[in-house]
CSV table of C-alpha atoms and ligand atoms in Angstrom, one decimal:
chain,number,residue,atom,x,y,z
A,1469,MET,CA,-43.6,-58.7,2.7
A,1470,GLN,CA,-44.3,-55.4,4.3
A,1471,SER,CA,-47.8,-53.9,3.9
A,1472,GLU,CA,-46.7,-50.3,4.2
A,1473,ALA,CA,-43.5,-48.7,2.6
A,1474,CYS,CA,-40.4,-48.9,4.6
A,1475,TYR,CA,-37.4,-46.3,4.8
A,1476,ILE,CA,-34.0,-46.3,5.7
A,1477,GLY,CA,-32.8,-43.2,7.7
A,1478,LEU,CA,-28.8,-42.7,7.7
A,1479,MET,CA,-27.6,-40.4,10.4
A,1480,SER,CA,-24.0,-39.2,11.0
A,1481,GLY,CA,-23.8,-36.4,13.2
A,1482,THR,CA,-21.0,-33.7,14.1
A,1483,SER,CA,-19.7,-35.9,16.9
A,1484,MET,CA,-18.2,-37.9,13.8
A,1485,ASP,CA,-18.5,-41.4,15.7
A,1486,GLY,CA,-20.0,-43.1,13.0
A,1487,ILE,CA,-23.3,-43.8,11.1
A,1488,ASP,CA,-26.7,-44.5,12.8
A,1489,ALA,CA,-29.3,-46.6,10.6
A,1490,ALA,CA,-32.7,-46.9,11.3
A,1491,LEU,CA,-35.2,-49.1,9.2
A,1492,VAL,CA,-38.8,-47.5,9.8
A,1493,SER,CA,-42.2,-47.5,8.6
A,1494,PHE,CA,-45.3,-45.0,9.4
A,1495,PRO,CA,-48.3,-47.2,9.6
A,1496,ASP,CA,-51.5,-45.1,10.6
A,1497,GLN,CA,-49.9,-41.9,10.8
A,1498,GLY,CA,-47.7,-43.7,13.7
A,1499,LEU,CA,-44.1,-44.7,13.6
A,1500,LYS,CA,-42.7,-48.4,13.6
A,1501,LEU,CA,-38.8,-48.9,14.3
A,1502,HIS,CA,-38.1,-52.3,12.6
A,1503,ALA,CA,-34.3,-52.5,13.0
A,1504,THR,CA,-31.3,-50.6,13.7
A,1505,HIS,CA,-27.7,-50.8,13.3
A,1506,SER,CA,-24.7,-48.6,14.0
A,1507,VAL,CA,-21.5,-48.4,12.1
A,1508,PRO,CA,-18.6,-46.6,14.2
A,1509,TYR,CA,-16.0,-44.7,12.0
A,1510,PRO,CA,-12.6,-46.3,11.8
A,1511,HIS,CA,-10.1,-44.5,13.6
A,1512,ASP,CA,-8.1,-43.1,10.7
A,1513,LEU,CA,-11.3,-42.2,9.0
A,1514,ARG,CA,-12.3,-40.1,12.0
A,1515,GLU,CA,-8.9,-38.3,12.2
A,1516,ARG,CA,-9.2,-37.4,8.6
A,1517,LEU,CA,-12.9,-36.0,9.1
A,1518,HIS,CA,-11.6,-34.0,12.1
A,1519,ARG,CA,-8.7,-32.4,9.9
A,1520,LEU,CA,-11.2,-31.8,7.1
A,1521,SER,CA,-13.7,-30.0,9.5
A,1522,GLN,CA,-10.8,-27.6,10.7
A,1523,ASN,CA,-10.0,-26.9,7.0
A,1524,GLN,CA,-7.2,-28.8,6.5
A,1525,GLY,CA,-7.3,-30.7,3.3
A,1526,GLY,CA,-7.9,-30.0,-0.3
A,1527,PRO,CA,-10.2,-31.3,-3.1
A,1528,ASP,CA,-8.6,-34.6,-3.3
A,1529,GLU,CA,-9.0,-35.5,0.4
A,1530,ILE,CA,-12.8,-34.2,0.1
A,1531,GLY,CA,-13.5,-36.1,-3.1
A,1532,GLU,CA,-11.9,-39.4,-1.4
A,1533,MET,CA,-14.0,-39.0,1.8
A,1534,ASP,CA,-17.0,-38.4,-0.2
A,1535,HIS,CA,-16.3,-41.8,-1.7
A,1536,GLN,CA,-15.3,-43.7,1.4
A,1537,LEU,CA,-18.2,-42.5,3.2
A,1538,GLY,CA,-20.6,-43.2,0.3
A,1539,VAL,CA,-19.3,-46.8,0.6
A,1540,LEU,CA,-19.7,-47.1,4.4
A,1541,PHE,CA,-23.3,-45.6,4.2
A,1542,GLY,CA,-24.2,-48.0,1.7
A,1543,GLU,CA,-23.0,-50.8,3.7
A,1544,ALA,CA,-24.8,-49.4,6.8
A,1545,ALA,CA,-28.0,-49.4,4.7
A,1546,GLN,CA,-27.5,-53.1,3.7
A,1547,ARG,CA,-26.8,-54.2,7.3
A,1548,VAL,CA,-29.9,-52.5,8.7
A,1549,MET,CA,-32.0,-54.1,6.0
A,1550,GLU,CA,-30.5,-57.6,6.9
A,1551,ALA,CA,-31.2,-57.1,10.4
A,1552,GLY,CA,-34.7,-56.1,9.6
A,1553,ASN,CA,-34.9,-59.0,7.3
A,1554,LEU,CA,-36.1,-57.0,4.2
A,1555,THR,CA,-34.9,-57.0,0.7
A,1556,SER,CA,-34.3,-53.7,-1.3
A,1557,SER,CA,-37.5,-54.2,-3.1
A,1558,GLU,CA,-39.2,-53.6,0.1
A,1559,ILE,CA,-37.7,-50.4,1.0
A,1560,ALA,CA,-39.2,-47.1,-0.7
A,1561,ALA,CA,-36.1,-44.9,0.1
A,1562,ILE,CA,-33.2,-44.1,2.1
A,1563,GLY,CA,-32.6,-40.7,3.5
A,1564,SER,CA,-29.1,-39.9,4.0
A,1565,HIS,CA,-27.9,-36.9,5.9
A,1566,GLY,CA,-24.4,-37.2,5.1
A,1567,GLN,CA,-21.3,-36.3,7.1
A,1568,THR,CA,-20.9,-32.4,7.6
A,1569,ILE,CA,-17.3,-31.3,7.5
A,1570,ARG,CA,-18.4,-27.7,7.0
A,1571,HIS,CA,-21.6,-25.6,7.9
A,1572,GLN,CA,-21.5,-21.7,7.0
A,1573,PRO,CA,-25.0,-20.8,7.2
A,1574,ARG,CA,-24.3,-16.9,7.1
A,1575,GLY,CA,-22.5,-14.4,4.8
A,1576,GLN,CA,-23.0,-13.6,1.1
A,1577,CYS,CA,-21.8,-17.3,0.0
A,1578,SER,CA,-23.4,-19.5,2.7
A,1579,PHE,CA,-23.0,-23.2,2.5
A,1580,SER,CA,-23.3,-26.5,4.1
A,1581,LEU,CA,-21.1,-29.3,2.9
A,1582,GLN,CA,-22.0,-33.3,3.5
A,1583,LEU,CA,-20.0,-36.0,2.3
A,1584,GLY,CA,-21.1,-39.6,1.4
A,1585,ASP,CA,-21.7,-39.8,-2.2
A,1586,PRO,CA,-25.4,-40.8,-2.8
A,1587,ASN,CA,-24.7,-42.4,-6.1
A,1588,ILE,CA,-22.7,-45.0,-4.5
A,1589,ILE,CA,-25.3,-45.5,-1.9
A,1590,VAL,CA,-27.9,-46.1,-4.7
A,1591,GLU,CA,-25.4,-48.4,-6.8
A,1592,GLN,CA,-24.8,-50.6,-3.6
A,1593,THR,CA,-28.3,-50.9,-2.6
A,1594,GLY,CA,-30.5,-50.5,-5.5
A,1595,ILE,CA,-32.7,-48.2,-3.3
A,1596,ALA,CA,-33.8,-44.7,-4.1
A,1597,THR,CA,-31.8,-42.6,-2.1
A,1598,ILE,CA,-32.3,-38.9,-1.1
A,1599,ALA,CA,-29.6,-36.6,0.1
A,1600,ASP,CA,-28.3,-33.0,0.3
A,1601,PHE,CA,-31.2,-32.0,2.7
A,1602,ARG,CA,-30.0,-28.8,3.7
A,1603,ARG,CA,-29.0,-26.6,0.5
A,1604,ARG,CA,-32.6,-26.0,-0.5
A,1605,ASP,CA,-33.6,-24.5,2.6
A,1606,MET,CA,-30.2,-22.4,2.5
A,1607,ALA,CA,-31.1,-21.4,-1.0
A,1608,ALA,CA,-34.5,-20.0,0.4
A,1609,GLY,CA,-32.6,-18.2,2.7
A,1610,GLY,CA,-32.5,-20.5,5.6
A,1611,GLU,CA,-30.0,-22.0,7.8
A,1612,GLY,CA,-30.4,-25.3,6.4
A,1613,ALA,CA,-30.3,-26.7,10.0
A,1614,PRO,CA,-31.5,-27.9,12.3
A,1615,LEU,CA,-33.9,-30.2,10.3
A,1616,VAL,CA,-35.1,-32.7,13.1
A,1617,PRO,CA,-37.7,-30.3,14.9
A,1618,ALA,CA,-40.2,-30.9,11.9
A,1619,PHE,CA,-39.9,-34.5,12.8
A,1620,HIS,CA,-40.2,-33.7,16.6
A,1621,ARG,CA,-43.2,-31.6,15.8
A,1622,ALA,CA,-44.9,-34.6,13.7
A,1623,PHE,CA,-44.4,-37.3,16.2
A,1624,PHE,CA,-43.6,-35.8,19.6
A,1625,GLY,CA,-46.0,-32.9,19.7
A,1626,LYS,CA,-49.2,-33.3,21.9
A,1627,SER,CA,-52.1,-31.1,22.0
A,1628,GLY,CA,-52.4,-29.4,25.3
A,1629,GLU,CA,-49.0,-30.2,26.5
A,1630,ASN,CA,-46.1,-27.7,26.0
A,1631,ARG,CA,-43.0,-30.0,25.5
A,1632,CYS,CA,-39.3,-29.5,24.4
A,1633,ILE,CA,-37.0,-32.2,23.0
A,1634,VAL,CA,-33.4,-31.6,23.3
A,1635,ASN,CA,-31.3,-33.4,21.0
A,1636,ILE,CA,-27.5,-33.6,22.5
A,1637,GLY,CA,-25.3,-34.6,19.5
A,1638,GLY,CA,-21.8,-33.0,19.0
A,1639,ILE,CA,-24.0,-30.0,18.8
A,1640,ALA,CA,-27.2,-29.7,20.8
A,1641,ASN,CA,-30.5,-28.4,19.3
A,1642,ILE,CA,-34.0,-27.7,21.0
A,1643,SER,CA,-37.3,-28.2,19.6
A,1644,TRP,CA,-40.3,-26.2,21.2
A,1645,LEU,CA,-43.7,-27.8,20.6
A,1646,PRO,CA,-46.3,-25.8,22.0
A,1647,GLY,CA,-49.4,-27.6,23.1
A,1648,ASP,CA,-52.0,-25.3,21.8
A,1649,ASP,CA,-50.5,-24.3,18.4
A,1650,PRO,CA,-48.5,-26.8,16.4
A,1651,ASP,CA,-47.9,-24.0,13.8
A,1652,GLN,CA,-45.8,-22.3,16.4
A,1653,ALA,CA,-43.4,-24.9,16.9
A,1654,SER,CA,-39.7,-23.7,16.5
A,1655,GLY,CA,-36.3,-24.8,17.4
A,1656,PHE,CA,-32.4,-24.0,16.9
A,1657,ASP,CA,-29.0,-25.1,17.9
A,1658,THR,CA,-28.1,-24.0,21.2
A,1659,GLY,CA,-24.4,-24.7,20.8
A,1660,PRO,CA,-22.1,-27.3,21.8
A,1661,GLY,CA,-23.6,-30.6,23.0
A,1662,ASN,CA,-20.9,-33.2,23.3
A,1663,ALA,CA,-18.4,-31.5,20.6
A,1664,LEU,CA,-16.3,-29.5,23.2
A,1665,MET,CA,-16.3,-32.2,25.8
A,1666,ASP,CA,-15.4,-34.8,23.2
A,1667,ALA,CA,-12.5,-32.4,21.8
A,1668,TRP,CA,-11.0,-31.9,25.4
A,1669,CYS,CA,-11.1,-35.6,26.4
A,1670,HIS,CA,-9.5,-36.7,23.2
A,1671,HIS,CA,-6.7,-34.1,23.2
A,1672,HIS,CA,-5.6,-35.2,26.8
A,1673,THR,CA,-6.4,-39.1,27.1
A,1674,GLY,CA,-6.7,-40.1,23.4
A,1675,ARG,CA,-10.4,-41.2,24.1
A,1676,HIS,CA,-13.1,-40.2,21.8
A,1677,TYR,CA,-15.4,-39.1,24.8
A,1678,ASP,CA,-15.6,-38.9,28.6
A,1679,GLU,CA,-17.2,-42.4,29.0
A,1680,ASN,CA,-20.2,-41.7,31.7
A,1681,GLY,CA,-19.0,-38.6,32.4
A,1682,ARG,CA,-16.0,-39.8,34.6
A,1683,LEU,CA,-13.3,-37.4,33.9
A,1684,ALA,CA,-15.8,-34.4,34.5
A,1685,GLN,CA,-17.0,-36.0,37.8
A,1686,GLU,CA,-13.3,-35.6,39.0
A,1687,GLY,CA,-13.3,-32.0,38.5
A,1688,GLU,CA,-15.2,-28.9,39.4
A,1689,ILE,CA,-16.9,-26.1,37.8
A,1690,ASN,CA,-14.9,-23.0,37.3
A,1691,GLU,CA,-17.1,-20.2,37.6
A,1692,ASP,CA,-14.9,-17.8,35.8
A,1693,LEU,CA,-14.1,-20.0,32.8
A,1694,LEU,CA,-17.8,-20.6,32.4
A,1695,GLU,CA,-18.5,-17.1,32.5
A,1696,ASP,CA,-15.9,-16.3,29.9
A,1697,MET,CA,-17.2,-19.2,27.5
A,1698,LEU,CA,-20.6,-18.3,28.1
A,1699,SER,CA,-19.7,-14.5,26.6
A,1700,ASP,CA,-19.2,-16.1,23.1
A,1701,GLY,CA,-21.5,-14.2,21.0
A,1702,TYR,CA,-23.5,-17.2,19.4
A,1703,PHE,CA,-25.4,-17.8,22.9
A,1704,ALA,CA,-26.9,-14.5,22.7
A,1705,GLN,CA,-27.6,-14.6,18.9
A,1706,ALA,CA,-31.4,-14.7,18.4
A,1707,ALA,CA,-32.8,-17.5,16.3
A,1708,PRO,CA,-33.0,-18.8,13.7
A,1709,LYS,CA,-29.5,-20.1,14.3
A,1710,SER,CA,-27.4,-23.0,13.7
A,1711,THR,CA,-23.6,-24.1,14.3
A,1712,GLY,CA,-21.1,-26.8,13.9
A,1713,LYS,CA,-17.6,-28.1,14.6
A,1714,GLU,CA,-15.8,-25.5,12.6
A,1715,LYS,CA,-16.9,-23.1,15.5
A,1716,PHE,CA,-16.9,-25.2,18.6
A,1717,ASN,CA,-14.0,-27.2,18.7
A,1718,LEU,CA,-10.6,-27.5,20.4
A,1719,ALA,CA,-9.0,-24.2,19.1
A,1720,TRP,CA,-12.3,-22.5,20.5
A,1721,ILE,CA,-11.3,-24.2,23.9
A,1722,GLN,CA,-7.9,-23.4,23.8
A,1723,THR,CA,-8.5,-19.7,22.8
A,1724,VAL,CA,-10.7,-19.2,25.9
A,1725,LEU,CA,-8.3,-21.1,28.1
A,1726,SER,CA,-5.5,-19.1,27.3
A,1727,ARG,CA,-7.1,-16.5,29.6
A,1728,HIS,CA,-7.2,-19.3,32.4
A,1729,PRO,CA,-4.0,-20.9,32.2
A,1730,GLU,CA,-3.9,-22.6,35.6
A,1731,LEU,CA,-6.8,-25.0,35.4
A,1732,SER,CA,-6.9,-28.9,35.8
A,1733,MET,CA,-7.7,-30.9,33.0
A,1734,ALA,CA,-10.7,-32.3,35.0
A,1735,ASP,CA,-11.9,-29.0,36.0
A,1736,VAL,CA,-12.1,-27.8,32.5
A,1737,GLN,CA,-13.8,-31.1,31.2
A,1738,ARG,CA,-16.4,-30.4,34.1
A,1739,THR,CA,-16.5,-26.6,33.2
A,1740,LEU,CA,-17.1,-27.7,29.4
A,1741,LEU,CA,-19.9,-30.1,30.7
A,1742,GLN,CA,-21.8,-27.2,32.4
A,1743,LEU,CA,-21.3,-25.1,29.4
A,1744,THR,CA,-23.6,-27.6,27.5
A,1745,VAL,CA,-26.0,-27.6,30.5
A,1746,THR,CA,-26.4,-24.0,31.1
A,1747,THR,CA,-26.5,-23.0,27.5
A,1748,ILE,CA,-29.5,-25.7,27.1
A,1749,ALA,CA,-31.2,-24.4,30.5
A,1750,GLN,CA,-31.1,-21.0,29.5
A,1751,GLN,CA,-33.2,-21.6,26.7
A,1752,LEU,CA,-35.5,-23.9,28.4
A,1753,ASP,CA,-36.0,-21.1,31.1
A,1754,GLU,CA,-37.5,-18.9,28.5
A,1755,LEU,CA,-40.1,-21.5,27.4
A,1756,PRO,CA,-43.2,-22.7,29.4
A,1757,ALA,CA,-42.8,-26.3,28.8
A,1758,GLU,CA,-44.2,-28.9,30.9
A,1759,MET,CA,-42.1,-31.8,29.8
A,1760,VAL,CA,-38.6,-32.0,28.5
A,1761,TYR,CA,-37.5,-35.1,26.5
A,1762,LEU,CA,-33.9,-35.7,25.7
A,1763,CYS,CA,-32.3,-37.8,22.9
A,1764,GLY,CA,-29.0,-37.9,21.2
A,1765,GLY,CA,-25.6,-39.6,22.5
A,1766,GLY,CA,-25.5,-37.2,25.3
A,1767,VAL,CA,-28.4,-38.9,27.2
A,1768,ARG,CA,-25.9,-41.8,27.7
A,1769,ASN,CA,-23.6,-39.1,29.9
A,1770,PRO,CA,-25.3,-39.7,33.4
A,1771,GLU,CA,-23.2,-36.5,34.7
A,1772,LEU,CA,-24.6,-34.4,31.9
A,1773,VAL,CA,-28.3,-35.5,32.4
A,1774,ALA,CA,-27.8,-35.0,36.3
A,1775,ALA,CA,-26.5,-31.6,35.9
A,1776,LEU,CA,-29.2,-30.8,33.6
A,1777,THR,CA,-31.6,-31.9,35.8
A,1778,GLN,CA,-30.5,-30.0,38.6
A,1779,ALA,CA,-30.2,-26.7,36.3
A,1780,CYS,CA,-33.9,-27.0,35.4
A,1781,PRO,CA,-35.9,-27.6,38.7
A,1782,ARG,CA,-39.1,-26.1,37.0
A,1783,HIS,CA,-39.2,-28.6,34.1
A,1784,GLN,CA,-39.7,-32.4,34.3
A,1785,ILE,CA,-36.8,-34.0,32.4
A,1786,ALA,CA,-37.0,-37.5,30.6
A,1787,SER,CA,-35.6,-39.2,27.6
A,1788,THR,CA,-37.8,-39.8,24.6
A,1789,ASP,CA,-37.7,-43.5,25.8
A,1790,ALA,CA,-40.8,-42.0,27.8
A,1791,LEU,CA,-42.1,-41.3,24.3
A,1792,GLY,CA,-41.6,-44.7,23.0
A,1793,MET,CA,-38.6,-43.9,21.0
A,1794,ASP,CA,-35.0,-44.8,22.1
A,1795,PRO,CA,-32.9,-41.5,22.2
A,1796,GLN,CA,-30.3,-43.1,20.0
A,1797,TRP,CA,-32.4,-43.4,17.0
A,1798,VAL,CA,-34.4,-40.4,16.9
A,1799,GLU,CA,-32.3,-38.6,14.3
A,1800,ALA,CA,-31.7,-41.6,12.0
A,1801,THR,CA,-35.6,-42.3,12.2
A,1802,ALA,CA,-36.1,-38.4,11.5
A,1803,PHE,CA,-34.1,-38.7,8.1
A,1804,GLY,CA,-36.1,-42.0,7.4
A,1805,TRP,CA,-39.2,-39.6,7.6
A,1806,LEU,CA,-37.6,-36.9,5.6
A,1807,ALA,CA,-36.9,-39.2,2.8
A,1808,ARG,CA,-40.5,-40.1,2.8
A,1809,GLN,CA,-41.4,-36.5,2.8
A,1810,THR,CA,-39.6,-35.9,-0.2
A,1811,LEU,CA,-40.4,-39.2,-2.2
A,1812,ASN,CA,-44.0,-37.9,-1.7
A,1813,ALA,CA,-43.3,-34.4,-2.7
A,1814,ASN,CA,-44.2,-33.2,0.9
A,1815,THR,CA,-42.1,-30.3,2.3
A,1816,GLY,CA,-39.6,-31.1,5.0
A,1817,ASN,CA,-38.4,-27.9,6.7
A,1818,LEU,CA,-39.9,-25.5,9.3
A,1819,PRO,CA,-39.4,-22.1,8.2
A,1820,LYS,CA,-39.8,-20.7,11.7
A,1821,VAL,CA,-36.8,-23.1,12.7
A,1822,THR,CA,-34.6,-22.5,9.8
A,1823,GLY,CA,-35.6,-18.7,8.7
A,1824,ALA,CA,-36.2,-20.1,5.0
A,1825,ARG,CA,-38.6,-17.7,3.1
A,1826,GLY,CA,-41.1,-20.8,2.9
A,1827,LYS,CA,-41.5,-24.6,3.2
A,1828,ARG,CA,-39.5,-26.5,0.7
A,1829,ILE,CA,-39.3,-30.2,-0.5
A,1830,LEU,CA,-35.8,-30.9,0.5
A,1831,GLY,CA,-33.2,-32.9,-1.0
A,1832,ALA,CA,-32.2,-34.7,-4.3
A,1833,ILE,CA,-33.4,-38.0,-5.3
A,1834,TYR,CA,-31.1,-40.6,-6.7
A,1835,GLN,CA,-33.2,-43.1,-8.5
A,1836,PRO,CA,-32.2,-46.7,-8.6
B,2507,LIG,N1,-21.4,-43.7,27.6
B,2507,LIG,C1,-21.3,-42.4,27.3
B,2507,LIG,N2,-20.7,-41.5,28.3
B,2507,LIG,C2,-20.5,-40.3,27.8
B,2507,LIG,N3,-20.9,-39.6,26.5
B,2507,LIG,C3,-21.1,-40.4,25.8
B,2507,LIG,C4,-21.8,-42.1,26.0
B,2507,LIG,N4,-22.1,-42.5,24.7
B,2507,LIG,C5,-22.2,-41.6,24.0
B,2507,LIG,N5,-21.8,-40.5,24.5
B,2507,LIG,C6,-21.7,-39.2,23.5
B,2507,LIG,O1,-22.5,-39.1,22.4
B,2507,LIG,C7,-21.7,-38.8,21.4
B,2507,LIG,C8,-22.5,-39.3,20.2
B,2507,LIG,O2,-23.8,-38.9,20.0
B,2507,LIG,P1,-24.6,-38.7,18.8
B,2507,LIG,O3,-26.0,-38.8,19.2
B,2507,LIG,O4,-24.3,-39.8,17.9
B,2507,LIG,O5,-24.0,-37.4,18.2
B,2507,LIG,P2,-23.9,-36.8,16.4
B,2507,LIG,O6,-25.4,-36.8,16.2
B,2507,LIG,O7,-23.4,-35.7,16.5
B,2507,LIG,O8,-23.2,-37.9,15.8
B,2507,LIG,C9,-20.3,-39.3,21.7
B,2507,LIG,O9,-19.5,-38.6,21.0
B,2507,LIG,C10,-20.3,-39.0,23.0
B,2507,LIG,O10,-19.9,-37.6,23.3
B,2508,LIG,MG1,-23.4,-39.9,15.9
């Protein structure tokens, strides 16, 4: 029997690769990762999600995906509980991010849509489930994203040391954690992380991602293409800002490429990698961080990490492993922590990050 409460965080990011589940507890203000489990999305589900995120599919499709994902999230929670040798009575809550199919934080009718019915997760697991983390922040005028900087601040901030955390998922986000004043912590989405590289690789090879950056390695950066991509208004936009696959997708690549018709597939792949690198490096350049810690799936792409290290000679770059947390599980763990915040009626957003009018308790609790 666990002495301190355990939580399950379920993360399914913009890469749409699957569900990461983390079973965590928070003893003595610290953090303990008890078990992890990943559930890759089946191929057809992934294809349907991609279509939905491109606005192809009506209410039936959305409803069915919401149900199917709810079942998969519930299973992921059960598997991670088994891996940790715990039973539902020992888990205080599940925090489920849900699968984003549309994120539109700007405009008069801003919204963000995550699928994975939490009612089904509760029924399958018997554990209180907290979901819909973004929309309260949005109702308070915020972007609803990114939400992980609050977790980064709570567990990775260090007095006397300026740090940045860079999470490279489908979209990349940065957290700035100043060593002298934790209240000045901030963060935002820098733009594409792996999303464009994945989209291009998939379009040409059928593979979901460019394993270890091999295809990119065969190509060269095309400076004209890079410059053209960097002229997209998102990169110059001031924070708070957040983005998603509804913007940075294959159609976005093809629009820019129509002005550069002669390029090889590998050169485009390498240039897309550099776009991720440059847009992160430009932001890091403006921050006096001594240390930069990377997390998310992008850490597993050695070409990407090498190019980023090269682009940031002023910074020392490591992965969150150096902080005692495997980079693959940071986001799932963050949603375990966010569940705990909500269950204890504590706020979960950082208004400096999202632009919300104030701190808010995030999400809705589905009681067992
Ligand atoms: N061995 C690898 N080589 C290159 N890229 C990888 C590798 N492993 C994972 N990735 C990248 O990481 C992505 C998944 O990262 P993840 O952090 O799960 O993103 P998200 O939070 O958006 O789901 C994959 O889509 C892929 O682009
Ligand atoms: Mg993922």
